[in-house]
Coordinates of C-alpha atoms and ligand atoms in Angstrom, one line a residue:
M1 CA -29.3 130.3 8.4
Y2 CA -26.5 132.7 7.5
L3 CA -25.9 135.6 9.9
K4 CA -27.6 138.8 8.9
Q5 CA -25.2 141.7 8.7
G6 CA -27.1 145.0 8.4
P7 CA -30.3 144.4 10.3
I8 CA -28.5 143.1 13.4
M9 CA -27.8 146.6 14.5
K10 CA -31.5 147.2 14.7
K11 CA -31.7 144.5 17.2
I12 CA -28.9 145.9 19.2
I13 CA -30.5 149.3 19.3
F14 CA -33.7 147.6 20.4
S15 CA -31.9 145.8 23.2
L16 CA -30.3 149.0 24.3
A17 CA -33.7 150.6 24.5
L18 CA -35.1 147.7 26.4
L19 CA -32.2 147.9 28.8
T20 CA -32.9 151.5 29.5
L21 CA -36.5 150.6 30.3
L22 CA -35.9 147.5 32.3
S23 CA -32.5 147.8 34.0
C24 CA -33.9 149.4 37.2
Q25 CA -36.6 146.7 37.6
E26 CA -34.5 143.6 37.6
E27 CA -31.3 142.7 39.2
R28 CA -28.9 141.1 36.7
P29 CA -26.4 138.5 37.9
H30 CA -23.5 139.8 35.8
G31 CA -23.8 143.5 35.8
N32 CA -24.0 144.6 32.2
Q33 CA -26.3 141.9 30.9
Y34 CA -28.8 143.2 28.3
E35 CA -32.4 142.2 28.3
L36 CA -33.5 139.3 26.2
P37 CA -36.7 139.7 24.1
E38 CA -39.9 140.2 26.1
L39 CA -42.1 137.2 26.5
T40 CA -45.3 137.8 24.5
P41 CA -48.5 135.8 25.0
N42 CA -48.0 134.3 21.5
N43 CA -44.4 133.2 22.3
Y44 CA -45.7 131.7 25.6
L45 CA -48.2 129.6 23.6
I46 CA -45.6 128.6 21.0
G47 CA -42.4 128.3 23.0
N48 CA -43.8 126.1 25.7
L49 CA -44.6 122.4 25.5
N50 CA -47.8 122.8 27.5
D51 CA -50.2 120.0 28.3
N52 CA -52.1 120.4 25.1
R53 CA -48.9 119.8 23.1
S54 CA -47.0 117.3 25.2
S55 CA -50.0 115.0 25.1
Y56 CA -49.3 113.9 21.5
R57 CA -46.4 113.2 19.2
V58 CA -46.6 113.9 15.5
S59 CA -45.4 111.1 13.3
F60 CA -46.4 112.3 9.8
Y61 CA -47.5 115.5 8.0
D62 CA -49.3 115.3 4.8
I63 CA -49.2 118.8 3.3
N64 CA -51.4 119.7 0.4
I65 CA -51.3 123.3 -0.9
D66 CA -52.7 125.0 -4.0
F67 CA -50.9 128.3 -4.8
D68 CA -52.6 131.3 -6.4
I69 CA -49.6 133.2 -7.5
E70 CA -51.5 136.3 -8.8
K71 CA -53.3 136.7 -5.4
K72 CA -50.3 135.6 -3.4
S73 CA -52.6 133.3 -1.6
I74 CA -52.7 129.6 -0.6
D75 CA -55.5 127.1 -0.1
G76 CA -54.8 123.8 1.4
Y77 CA -55.2 121.1 4.0
V78 CA -52.7 119.3 6.2
T79 CA -53.4 115.9 7.7
I80 CA -51.5 115.3 10.9
K81 CA -50.9 111.8 12.0
A82 CA -50.0 111.5 15.6
E83 CA -49.7 109.2 18.7
S84 CA -51.5 110.1 21.9
L85 CA -49.2 110.0 24.9
I86 CA -52.1 110.3 27.4
D87 CA -55.9 110.0 27.2
L88 CA -56.8 113.2 25.4
N89 CA -59.9 115.1 24.4
S90 CA -58.3 118.2 22.9
L91 CA -54.9 119.3 21.6
Q92 CA -53.1 122.4 20.4
V93 CA -51.9 122.8 16.8
D94 CA -50.4 126.0 15.5
L95 CA -51.3 128.2 12.6
A96 CA -50.6 131.9 12.1
E97 CA -53.7 133.8 13.1
N98 CA -53.9 135.7 9.8
L99 CA -54.7 132.4 8.0
S100 CA -58.3 131.3 8.2
I101 CA -59.4 127.8 9.1
K102 CA -62.2 126.4 7.0
K103 CA -62.7 123.3 9.1
V104 CA -60.9 120.6 11.1
T105 CA -61.9 117.0 10.6
H106 CA -61.3 113.7 12.3
K107 CA -62.7 110.4 11.0
G108 CA -65.0 112.4 8.6
D109 CA -66.5 114.5 11.5
E110 CA -66.0 118.2 11.8
L111 CA -64.4 119.2 15.1
S112 CA -64.9 122.4 17.0
F113 CA -61.9 124.5 17.7
S114 CA -60.9 127.8 19.2
R115 CA -58.0 130.1 18.4
E116 CA -55.7 132.2 20.5
Y117 CA -53.0 134.1 18.7
D118 CA -51.2 131.4 16.6
A119 CA -52.5 128.5 18.7
V120 CA -55.5 126.5 17.7
L121 CA -57.2 124.3 20.4
V122 CA -59.0 121.4 18.7
D123 CA -61.7 119.6 20.6
F124 CA -62.3 115.9 19.7
N125 CA -65.8 114.6 20.2
S126 CA -64.5 111.6 22.1
T127 CA -61.5 110.6 24.1
I128 CA -58.5 109.5 22.2
K129 CA -57.0 106.8 24.4
K130 CA -53.4 106.8 25.4
D131 CA -51.1 105.1 22.8
S132 CA -53.5 105.4 19.9
I133 CA -52.5 106.4 16.4
F134 CA -54.9 109.0 15.2
D135 CA -55.1 111.7 12.6
F136 CA -56.9 114.9 11.9
T137 CA -57.0 117.3 9.0
V138 CA -56.9 121.1 9.1
F139 CA -58.4 122.9 6.0
Y140 CA -57.2 126.5 5.7
Q141 CA -56.6 129.3 3.3
G142 CA -55.3 132.9 3.2
I143 CA -52.5 135.2 2.2
P144 CA -49.4 134.0 4.1
Q145 CA -46.9 136.5 5.5
S146 CA -44.5 138.0 3.0
A147 CA -40.8 138.0 3.8
D148 CA -39.5 141.5 4.7
N149 CA -35.8 140.5 4.6
P150 CA -35.4 136.8 3.8
P151 CA -34.2 134.6 5.3
W152 CA -33.9 136.6 8.5
A153 CA -37.3 138.2 8.4
G154 CA -39.0 135.3 6.8
G155 CA -42.1 134.4 4.9
F156 CA -42.9 134.2 1.2
T157 CA -40.7 135.9 -1.3
W158 CA -42.8 136.7 -4.4
S159 CA -40.1 137.6 -6.9
K160 CA -39.4 137.6 -10.6
D161 CA -36.5 135.8 -12.4
K162 CA -34.2 137.4 -14.9
D163 CA -36.7 136.9 -17.6
G164 CA -39.5 138.5 -15.7
R165 CA -41.3 135.3 -14.8
D166 CA -42.7 134.6 -11.3
W167 CA -40.3 133.1 -8.8
I168 CA -41.5 132.2 -5.4
A169 CA -39.8 130.8 -2.3
V170 CA -40.5 130.5 1.4
S171 CA -38.1 130.8 4.4
C172 CA -39.4 130.7 8.0
E173 CA -36.7 129.9 10.6
G174 CA -37.7 131.9 13.7
E175 CA -41.1 132.8 12.3
G176 CA -42.1 129.1 12.3
A177 CA -43.7 126.9 9.7
R178 CA -47.1 127.9 11.1
I179 CA -46.9 131.0 9.0
W180 CA -47.9 128.8 6.0
W181 CA -49.1 125.5 7.2
P182 CA -50.6 124.1 10.4
N183 CA -48.3 122.0 12.6
K184 CA -47.1 121.5 16.1
D185 CA -44.7 124.3 15.9
H186 CA -42.1 123.4 18.5
I187 CA -38.5 122.8 17.6
T188 CA -38.6 119.3 19.0
A189 CA -41.8 118.3 17.2
E190 CA -40.4 116.8 14.0
G191 CA -42.5 114.4 12.0
D192 CA -40.9 111.1 11.1
S193 CA -41.7 111.7 7.5
V194 CA -43.5 114.3 5.4
R195 CA -45.4 114.3 2.2
M196 CA -45.7 117.6 0.3
A197 CA -48.2 118.1 -2.6
Y198 CA -47.8 121.5 -4.2
T199 CA -50.2 122.6 -6.9
V200 CA -48.9 125.3 -9.2
P201 CA -49.6 126.7 -12.7
S202 CA -48.6 124.0 -15.2
N203 CA -45.9 126.2 -16.8
M204 CA -44.1 126.3 -13.5
V205 CA -42.2 123.7 -11.3
A206 CA -42.7 123.3 -7.6
V207 CA -39.6 122.0 -5.7
G208 CA -39.9 120.7 -2.2
N209 CA -37.6 118.7 0.2
G210 CA -36.6 115.1 -0.4
K211 CA -37.5 113.2 -3.5
L212 CA -40.0 113.9 -6.3
R213 CA -42.6 111.1 -6.3
S214 CA -45.0 112.3 -9.0
I215 CA -46.2 115.1 -11.2
V216 CA -49.9 115.1 -11.9
N217 CA -51.1 117.4 -14.6
N218 CA -54.7 118.6 -14.2
G219 CA -55.0 121.1 -17.1
D220 CA -54.0 124.6 -16.0
K221 CA -52.3 123.3 -12.9
S222 CA -49.9 120.6 -12.0
T223 CA -49.3 118.9 -8.6
Y224 CA -45.7 118.1 -7.6
E225 CA -45.5 115.5 -4.9
W226 CA -42.4 115.4 -2.8
F227 CA -41.5 113.1 0.1
V228 CA -39.1 113.3 3.0
S229 CA -38.5 109.9 4.6
N230 CA -36.7 111.3 7.7
P231 CA -37.4 113.4 10.7
I232 CA -37.3 117.1 9.7
N233 CA -37.6 120.4 11.5
N234 CA -40.8 122.1 10.5
Y235 CA -39.0 125.3 9.5
N236 CA -36.9 123.3 7.1
I237 CA -39.9 122.2 5.0
S238 CA -40.0 124.5 2.0
V239 CA -41.5 125.2 -1.4
Q240 CA -39.9 126.9 -4.3
I241 CA -41.9 127.7 -7.4
G242 CA -40.4 128.9 -10.7
N243 CA -39.1 128.0 -14.1
Y244 CA -36.8 125.4 -12.6
V245 CA -34.8 122.7 -14.4
A246 CA -33.0 119.8 -12.7
V247 CA -29.2 119.5 -12.8
Q248 CA -28.8 115.8 -12.4
D249 CA -25.7 114.6 -10.6
T250 CA -24.7 111.8 -8.2
F251 CA -22.7 111.5 -5.1
I252 CA -20.6 108.3 -4.9
K253 CA -19.8 107.0 -1.5
G254 CA -18.2 103.6 -1.2
D255 CA -20.2 101.3 -3.5
K256 CA -23.3 103.5 -3.2
I257 CA -24.5 106.1 -5.7
H258 CA -26.7 108.8 -4.2
D259 CA -29.0 111.3 -5.9
M260 CA -27.9 114.9 -6.1
N261 CA -30.4 116.6 -8.4
H262 CA -30.1 120.3 -8.0
Y263 CA -32.8 122.7 -9.2
V264 CA -31.9 126.0 -10.9
M265 CA -33.5 128.6 -13.2
D266 CA -33.4 127.2 -16.8
Y267 CA -30.9 129.8 -17.9
N268 CA -28.4 128.8 -15.1
K269 CA -28.3 125.1 -15.9
E270 CA -24.8 125.0 -17.4
L271 CA -23.3 127.4 -14.8
A272 CA -24.8 125.4 -11.9
S273 CA -23.8 122.0 -13.2
N274 CA -20.2 123.2 -12.8
Y275 CA -20.5 125.4 -9.8
F276 CA -22.5 123.1 -7.5
N277 CA -19.7 120.5 -7.6
Q278 CA -18.4 122.2 -4.6
S279 CA -21.1 120.7 -2.5
K280 CA -19.5 117.3 -2.9
E281 CA -16.3 118.5 -1.2
V282 CA -18.4 120.0 1.5
I283 CA -20.2 116.8 2.2
R284 CA -17.0 114.8 2.3
F285 CA -15.4 117.3 4.7
Y286 CA -18.4 117.2 7.1
E287 CA -18.6 113.4 7.0
K288 CA -14.9 113.2 7.9
Y289 CA -15.2 115.3 11.0
F290 CA -18.8 115.1 12.1
G291 CA -20.2 111.7 10.9
D292 CA -22.3 110.5 8.0
Y293 CA -24.7 112.6 6.1
Q294 CA -28.1 111.5 7.5
W295 CA -30.4 112.0 4.6
Y296 CA -29.2 109.9 1.7
E297 CA -32.7 108.3 1.3
D298 CA -33.9 111.9 0.6
G299 CA -30.9 112.8 -1.6
Y300 CA -29.1 116.1 -1.4
K301 CA -29.8 119.1 -3.6
L302 CA -29.2 122.8 -4.0
I303 CA -32.1 124.9 -5.1
E304 CA -31.6 128.4 -6.6
V305 CA -33.7 131.0 -4.8
P306 CA -34.3 134.7 -5.0
Y307 CA -32.9 135.3 -1.5
L308 CA -29.5 134.5 0.1
G309 CA -30.2 130.9 1.1
M310 CA -31.3 128.6 3.9
E311 CA -30.5 125.2 5.3
H312 CA -33.7 123.5 4.2
Q313 CA -33.1 119.8 4.9
S314 CA -32.0 117.8 1.8
A315 CA -33.1 120.9 -0.2
V316 CA -30.5 123.6 0.6
T317 CA -31.5 126.9 -1.0
Y318 CA -28.9 129.0 -2.7
G319 CA -28.9 132.6 -3.8
N320 CA -25.3 133.7 -3.7
G321 CA -24.8 134.4 -7.4
F322 CA -22.6 131.5 -8.3
S323 CA -19.4 133.3 -7.5
I324 CA -16.7 132.6 -5.0
Y325 CA -15.4 136.1 -5.1
N326 CA -18.3 138.3 -6.2
G327 CA -21.4 136.5 -4.9
V328 CA -23.9 138.4 -2.7
R329 CA -22.3 137.1 0.4
S330 CA -18.8 136.2 -0.9
K331 CA -17.5 139.7 -0.6
S332 CA -18.4 140.2 3.0
W333 CA -17.6 136.7 4.1
P334 CA -14.6 135.7 2.0
M335 CA -13.3 132.1 2.0
Y336 CA -9.8 132.4 0.6
G337 CA -11.0 131.7 -2.9
V338 CA -11.7 128.1 -2.3
M339 CA -15.4 127.8 -1.4
D340 CA -18.7 129.5 -1.8
P341 CA -19.7 130.7 1.7
L342 CA -23.3 129.9 1.2
I343 CA -22.8 126.3 0.0
I344 CA -20.5 125.4 3.0
H345 CA -22.6 127.2 5.6
E346 CA -26.0 126.0 4.6
T347 CA -24.9 122.5 3.7
G348 CA -23.0 122.2 7.1
H349 CA -26.4 122.8 8.7
E350 CA -27.4 119.3 7.5
W351 CA -25.2 118.3 10.5
F352 CA -25.6 121.3 12.8
G353 CA -29.3 122.0 13.1
N354 CA -30.9 119.5 10.8
S355 CA -29.5 116.3 12.1
V356 CA -28.6 117.5 15.6
T357 CA -31.3 120.0 16.6
A358 CA -31.4 122.2 19.6
T359 CA -33.9 121.2 22.3
D360 CA -35.0 124.8 22.5
P361 CA -34.2 127.6 20.1
T362 CA -32.4 129.5 22.8
H363 CA -29.6 126.8 22.5
I364 CA -29.3 127.6 18.8
W365 CA -25.5 128.1 19.0
I366 CA -25.6 124.3 18.4
H367 CA -26.7 125.1 14.9
E368 CA -24.9 128.4 14.3
G369 CA -21.9 128.6 16.6
L370 CA -20.8 125.0 15.8
Q371 CA -21.5 125.7 12.1
V372 CA -19.3 128.8 11.9
Y373 CA -16.6 126.9 14.0
S374 CA -16.7 124.0 11.6
E375 CA -15.9 126.4 8.7
A376 CA -12.6 127.3 10.5
I377 CA -11.9 123.5 10.8
Y378 CA -12.6 123.2 7.0
F379 CA -9.9 125.8 6.3
E380 CA -7.5 124.1 8.8
D381 CA -8.1 120.8 7.0
K382 CA -8.1 122.3 3.5
F383 CA -4.8 124.2 3.9
K384 CA -3.4 121.8 6.4
S385 CA -2.8 124.8 8.6
Y386 CA -4.1 125.6 12.1
E387 CA -3.1 129.2 11.4
V388 CA -5.5 129.6 8.5
G389 CA -8.3 128.4 10.7
V390 CA -7.3 130.9 13.4
H391 CA -7.1 133.6 10.7
Y392 CA -10.6 132.8 9.6
L393 CA -11.9 133.1 13.2
N394 CA -10.0 136.4 13.6
T395 CA -11.8 137.8 10.6
L396 CA -15.0 137.3 12.5
K397 CA -13.9 138.4 15.9
N398 CA -14.7 142.1 15.7
R399 CA -18.4 141.3 15.1
I400 CA -18.8 139.9 18.6
V401 CA -20.6 142.4 20.9
N402 CA -20.9 140.6 24.3
E403 CA -24.2 142.3 25.1
I404 CA -26.5 139.4 25.8
P405 CA -25.6 135.8 26.7
I406 CA -25.5 133.3 23.8
V407 CA -28.1 131.1 25.6
G408 CA -31.1 132.9 27.0
R409 CA -34.3 131.7 28.6
E410 CA -36.0 128.4 27.6
N411 CA -39.6 127.8 26.7
E412 CA -40.2 131.3 25.3
N413 CA -39.8 130.7 21.6
H414 CA -36.6 132.7 21.8
W415 CA -34.6 132.0 18.6
A416 CA -31.2 133.3 19.7
L417 CA -30.1 134.1 16.2
H418 CA -28.0 137.1 17.2
G419 CA -24.4 137.7 16.1
D420 CA -22.8 136.4 19.2
T421 CA -24.5 133.0 18.7
Y422 CA -22.5 132.7 15.5
M423 CA -19.2 134.4 16.0
K424 CA -18.8 134.1 19.7
G425 CA -20.2 130.6 19.6
A426 CA -17.4 129.7 17.2
W427 CA -14.8 131.4 19.3
V428 CA -16.0 129.7 22.4
M429 CA -15.5 126.3 20.7
H430 CA -12.0 127.4 19.6
T431 CA -11.3 128.4 23.2
L432 CA -12.5 125.1 24.6
R433 CA -10.2 123.3 22.2
S434 CA -7.3 125.4 23.5
V435 CA -8.3 124.7 27.1
I436 CA -8.5 120.9 26.6
K437 CA -5.2 121.1 24.6
N438 CA -5.6 117.6 23.2
D439 CA -6.7 117.6 19.6
K440 CA -7.4 113.9 19.5
I441 CA -9.9 114.2 22.3
W442 CA -11.3 117.5 21.0
F443 CA -12.2 116.1 17.6
E444 CA -13.6 112.9 19.2
I445 CA -15.8 115.1 21.3
L446 CA -17.2 116.9 18.3
K447 CA -17.7 113.8 16.2
E448 CA -19.2 111.7 19.0
F449 CA -21.5 114.6 20.0
M450 CA -22.7 114.8 16.4
T451 CA -23.1 111.0 15.8
E452 CA -24.6 110.1 19.1
N453 CA -27.2 112.9 18.7
A454 CA -27.7 112.4 15.0
K455 CA -31.4 112.8 14.0
G456 CA -32.0 113.9 17.5
F457 CA -31.9 116.8 19.9
A458 CA -29.3 118.3 22.2
N459 CA -28.7 121.4 24.3
T460 CA -25.8 123.2 26.0
N461 CA -25.9 120.8 29.0
D462 CA -25.7 117.8 26.7
F463 CA -22.6 119.2 25.0
F464 CA -20.8 119.7 28.2
K465 CA -21.8 116.3 29.4
K466 CA -20.0 114.9 26.4
V467 CA -17.0 117.1 27.2
Y468 CA -17.0 115.7 30.7
N469 CA -17.2 112.1 29.6
K470 CA -14.3 112.6 27.3
T471 CA -12.0 114.7 29.5
G472 CA -13.1 113.8 33.0
E473 CA -13.2 117.5 33.7
D474 CA -16.3 119.5 34.6
Y475 CA -16.3 122.5 32.3
W476 CA -19.7 123.8 33.4
Y477 CA -18.0 126.9 34.9
F478 CA -16.8 127.5 31.3
A479 CA -20.4 127.2 29.9
Q480 CA -21.7 129.5 32.6
Q481 CA -19.2 132.1 31.7
Y482 CA -19.3 131.9 27.9
F483 CA -22.8 130.8 27.2
Y484 CA -24.9 132.1 30.1
S485 CA -23.1 135.3 30.7
P486 CA -22.4 138.0 28.1
N487 CA -19.1 138.9 29.7
Q488 CA -15.8 138.4 28.0
P489 CA -13.1 137.4 30.5
E490 CA -10.4 140.0 30.9
L491 CA -6.9 139.1 31.9
E492 CA -5.5 142.0 33.9
Y493 CA -1.8 142.0 34.2
Y494 CA 1.3 144.1 34.9
Q495 CA 4.9 143.3 35.3
T496 CA 7.9 144.5 37.3
D497 CA 11.5 143.8 36.8
E498 CA 11.2 140.5 38.6
E499 CA 7.6 139.5 38.6
F500 CA 4.5 139.1 36.3
Y501 CA 1.2 139.6 38.0
Y502 CA -2.2 138.5 36.5
R503 CA -5.8 137.9 37.5
W504 CA -9.2 137.4 36.0
N505 CA -11.6 140.3 35.8
N506 CA -15.2 140.5 34.4
V507 CA -15.7 136.8 35.2
N508 CA -18.1 134.7 37.4
D509 CA -16.7 133.8 40.8
N510 CA -16.3 130.1 39.8
F511 CA -14.4 130.8 36.6
T512 CA -11.2 128.9 36.8
M513 CA -10.2 128.5 33.1
P514 CA -6.5 127.9 32.5
L515 CA -4.8 130.2 30.0
D516 CA -1.7 130.0 27.9
L517 CA 0.8 132.8 27.9
L518 CA 3.9 133.2 25.8
V519 CA 6.8 134.1 28.1
N520 CA 9.8 135.2 26.0
G521 CA 8.4 133.0 23.2
R522 CA 7.8 129.9 25.4
E523 CA 4.3 128.7 26.2
L524 CA 3.3 128.7 29.8
R525 CA -0.1 127.6 31.2
V526 CA -1.3 129.6 34.1
L527 CA -4.4 129.3 36.3
P528 CA -5.6 132.8 37.0
T529 CA -8.2 133.5 39.7
K530 CA -9.9 136.8 40.6
E531 CA -7.0 137.4 43.0
Y532 CA -3.6 138.4 41.7
K533 CA -1.1 135.6 41.2
S534 CA 2.4 136.0 40.0
F535 CA 5.5 134.2 38.7
K536 CA 9.2 135.2 38.5
I537 CA 10.5 136.7 35.3
T538 CA 13.7 138.3 34.1
K539 CA 14.0 142.0 33.5
H540 CA 12.3 143.2 30.3
S541 CA 10.6 139.8 29.6
Q542 CA 8.1 139.9 26.8
I543 CA 4.8 138.3 27.8
E544 CA 1.8 137.8 25.5
V545 CA -1.6 136.6 26.3
M546 CA -2.4 134.0 23.6
D547 CA -5.7 135.7 22.6
W548 CA -5.6 134.0 19.2
K549 CA -6.4 130.7 21.0
F550 CA -8.6 131.9 23.9
Y551 CA -11.5 134.3 23.7
V552 CA -10.2 136.6 26.4
Q553 CA -9.4 140.3 26.5
P554 CA -5.8 141.1 27.6
K555 CA -5.8 144.2 29.7
E556 CA -2.5 145.6 30.8
I557 CA -2.7 147.6 34.1
T558 CA -0.3 150.6 33.8
S559 CA 0.6 152.5 36.9
N560 CA -0.3 156.2 36.9
Ligands
ZN601 ZN1 -26.6 129.3 9.7

């Protein structure tokens, strides 16, 4: 998901208010750490892989939904095929509490169930033995949550197209797929495959993820059947309903030709057929640096939507206005006139987030920080210029606020989608590259991390294990400073006629990061500590902290 710009301030103000409330009650390890979101009972049920959830693994979701567009309501059933990991008599499945459950069935029998917030505890009449494959079906209906500010405050967007016709889309990263269909709503609970059957008025088209299998017309309504044959995050499963037409294209790789059938409003067909060509360059770039696109069986497509866009797997949604300079987001997030910011960002998530998924949403810098960082690498590659990549990162730097750590608490359904996850996350990666100071190893780290964890899960610890394997250096102190503390290291320094003095401030005690200085134009690597160190200089030497390579704050100490 792209970073929100306006509403983030609301969250900061909220954090400030919480800090005022809570700062006296808890001792913080790093002084000015702000409070992370409060753990609500619902987030406890949803964020945690408790016994009723870890007891089974979902292998397949069969989603069937009939849309009543006038009433903005849905009526459907989802069959969940799963594997029991222990002998079980009951399990937890998740569905937003505002949606009503008509019944839950298993082998034709109705099962009893109880609900607590968004959790549904289903009781089976008999024990399902360990290692069994079983299924159950949840029949439900209701008016799903509308999106206040999609995709950041998600839900259904009930909109109209330019010709005044209905146009509907869903986005739910953070809110969870349970706001519109029942599932095991934990970030690690991906089905191996998913079937979606969306029934809509016959004059409209329903577009889902993956490939279109069939269209069945039943008079007033038509059912569009879509299929994803790969593991997919629940929040990536989507539906778009409108007067769509397909823009048929292909992506050629080696001797293989892959489907690239985009969906846009009928009046944008010609425009999109030219503009969406950019996505091929994006895919080639990501494959070069981060390994193969993982979803060729499901194709790749862009789908026009009435909100900014989202990284829905194999069905990336797009609402940036088809303009590199004047799109909704292009003005605030310019890309040197060479790329649509939405297309690169959301398509890049096919690698960061969709293929390699965080083990807990608190580690979501693996989706967003790496994504923004990869955009800097795109410019470095495109313009064959490290400096352009640095320039790009510099345009984002003033959005970093250093108020809460990038990684917060696990198991609390904390989607750490705040600004520092994006911007600081990117800067932390840039800094680590400068620390390692070996681009061959650095790019191997990135590519191997992505390919070894492809279609899998990883967290901050896994990333630094990879770094350790490749460099032989333990950079956990670096992770502790930059991911688990909100504090930006400061290099305090001053100079005399003969000597340059420097030390770290605002850092953890174990922070031992090397840093490069420019001493009269010559690079010098130093190893600051929290105690002053110094080296000899000539009178009036010019010394610069290379803060375009390291996320540190230079702080000159002047004598009074
Ligand atoms: Zn994103």
